[in-house]
Structure formats: C-alpha cells, structure tokens
C-alpha positions as semicolon CSV with decimal commas, in nm:
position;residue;x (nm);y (nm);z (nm)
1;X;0,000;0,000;0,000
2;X;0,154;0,346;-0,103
3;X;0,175;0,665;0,175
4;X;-0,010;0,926;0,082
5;X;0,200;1,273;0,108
6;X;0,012;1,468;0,425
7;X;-0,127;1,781;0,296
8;X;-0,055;2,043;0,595
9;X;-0,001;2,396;0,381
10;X;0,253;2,607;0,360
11;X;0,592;2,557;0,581
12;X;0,661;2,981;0,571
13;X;0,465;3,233;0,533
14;X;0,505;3,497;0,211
15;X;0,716;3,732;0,251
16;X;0,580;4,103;0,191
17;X;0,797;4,295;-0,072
18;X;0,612;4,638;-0,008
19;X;0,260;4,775;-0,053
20;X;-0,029;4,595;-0,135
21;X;-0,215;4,625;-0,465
22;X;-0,580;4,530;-0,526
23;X;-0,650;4,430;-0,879
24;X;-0,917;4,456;-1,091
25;X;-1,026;4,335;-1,476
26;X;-1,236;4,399;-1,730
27;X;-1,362;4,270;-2,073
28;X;-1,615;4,378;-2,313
29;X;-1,876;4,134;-2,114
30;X;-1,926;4,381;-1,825
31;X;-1,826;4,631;-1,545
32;X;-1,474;4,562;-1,387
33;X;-1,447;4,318;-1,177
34;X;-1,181;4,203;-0,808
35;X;-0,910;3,993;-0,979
36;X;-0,710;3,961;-0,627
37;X;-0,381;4,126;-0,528
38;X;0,016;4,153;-0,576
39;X;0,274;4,267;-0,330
40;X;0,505;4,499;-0,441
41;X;0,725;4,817;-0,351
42;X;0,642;5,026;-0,639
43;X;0,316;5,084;-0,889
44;X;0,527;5,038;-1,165
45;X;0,662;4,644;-1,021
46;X;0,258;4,623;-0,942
47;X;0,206;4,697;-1,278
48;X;0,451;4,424;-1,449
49;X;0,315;4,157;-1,180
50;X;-0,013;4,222;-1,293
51;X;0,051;4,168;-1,668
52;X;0,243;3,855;-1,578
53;X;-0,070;3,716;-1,397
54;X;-0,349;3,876;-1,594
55;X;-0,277;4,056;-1,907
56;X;-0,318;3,828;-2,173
57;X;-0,671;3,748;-2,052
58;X;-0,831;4,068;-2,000
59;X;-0,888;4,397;-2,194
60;X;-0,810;4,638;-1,923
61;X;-0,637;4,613;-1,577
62;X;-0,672;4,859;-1,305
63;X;-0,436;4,870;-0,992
64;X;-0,532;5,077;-0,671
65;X;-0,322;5,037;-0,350
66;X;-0,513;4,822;-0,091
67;X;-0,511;5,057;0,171
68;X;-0,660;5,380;-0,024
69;X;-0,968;5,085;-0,081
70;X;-1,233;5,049;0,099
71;X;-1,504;4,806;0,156
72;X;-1,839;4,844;0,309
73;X;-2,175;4,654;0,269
74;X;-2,423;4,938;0,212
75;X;-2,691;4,737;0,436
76;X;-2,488;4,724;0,754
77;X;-2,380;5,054;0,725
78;X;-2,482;5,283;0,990
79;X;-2,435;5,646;0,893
C-alpha cells in the first residue's frame, strides 16, 4: 500500500515585498471586476506583476493600492 504525502499547507509564510495592490479586470462582457492582489514596492513592479498574472486574458487592468480601498456593505452601514 503506497503513503499518501500529508497535505498540511505552507511551511513559511510569504514574505511582503512592499505595498499591497488590489486588482481589478475587465472585458467587453461587463463592469470591472476584483481579480485579487500583488505585493510589491512600487506601482510600476505592481504593474509588471499584474501583466504577468493577468494581461493576456483581460482587456483592461486597473491597480489601486489596498489601503486607499475600501469596503463596506451598504446594508450594515450605519451612517
């Protein structure tokens, strides 16, 4: 009978190279859409990451640094 290799994640944690940046796609099929995020130091690195990952699948990429974004679910929102 053959061992199965234990699944347990990760040994180290990712390392952060800088500020993160929140990505988000288009196509001609609708309104832009969350694509996920990329570490980096700079926009312009942020930029390169994000055509390595994404930019042969999608018309348009936009990058915004995660903490000038906010979230909010307009139905819990109190003000």
């Amino acid at each position: 009978m053959a061992e199965r290799a234990s699944s347990t994640g990760p040994k180290t944690v990712r390392a952060t190279t800088g500020r993160e940046w929140e990505l988000f796609v288009s196509d001609d099929e609708g309104p832009p859409r969350h694509a996920g995020s990329v570490s980096a130091p700079t926009a312009d690195v942020a930029r390169e990451q994000a055509r390595n990952l994404l930019g042969w699948s999608v018309d348009d990429v936009w990058l915004c640094p995660a903490d000038e974004v906010e979230r909010f679910s307009p139905s819990e929102d109190s003000r």
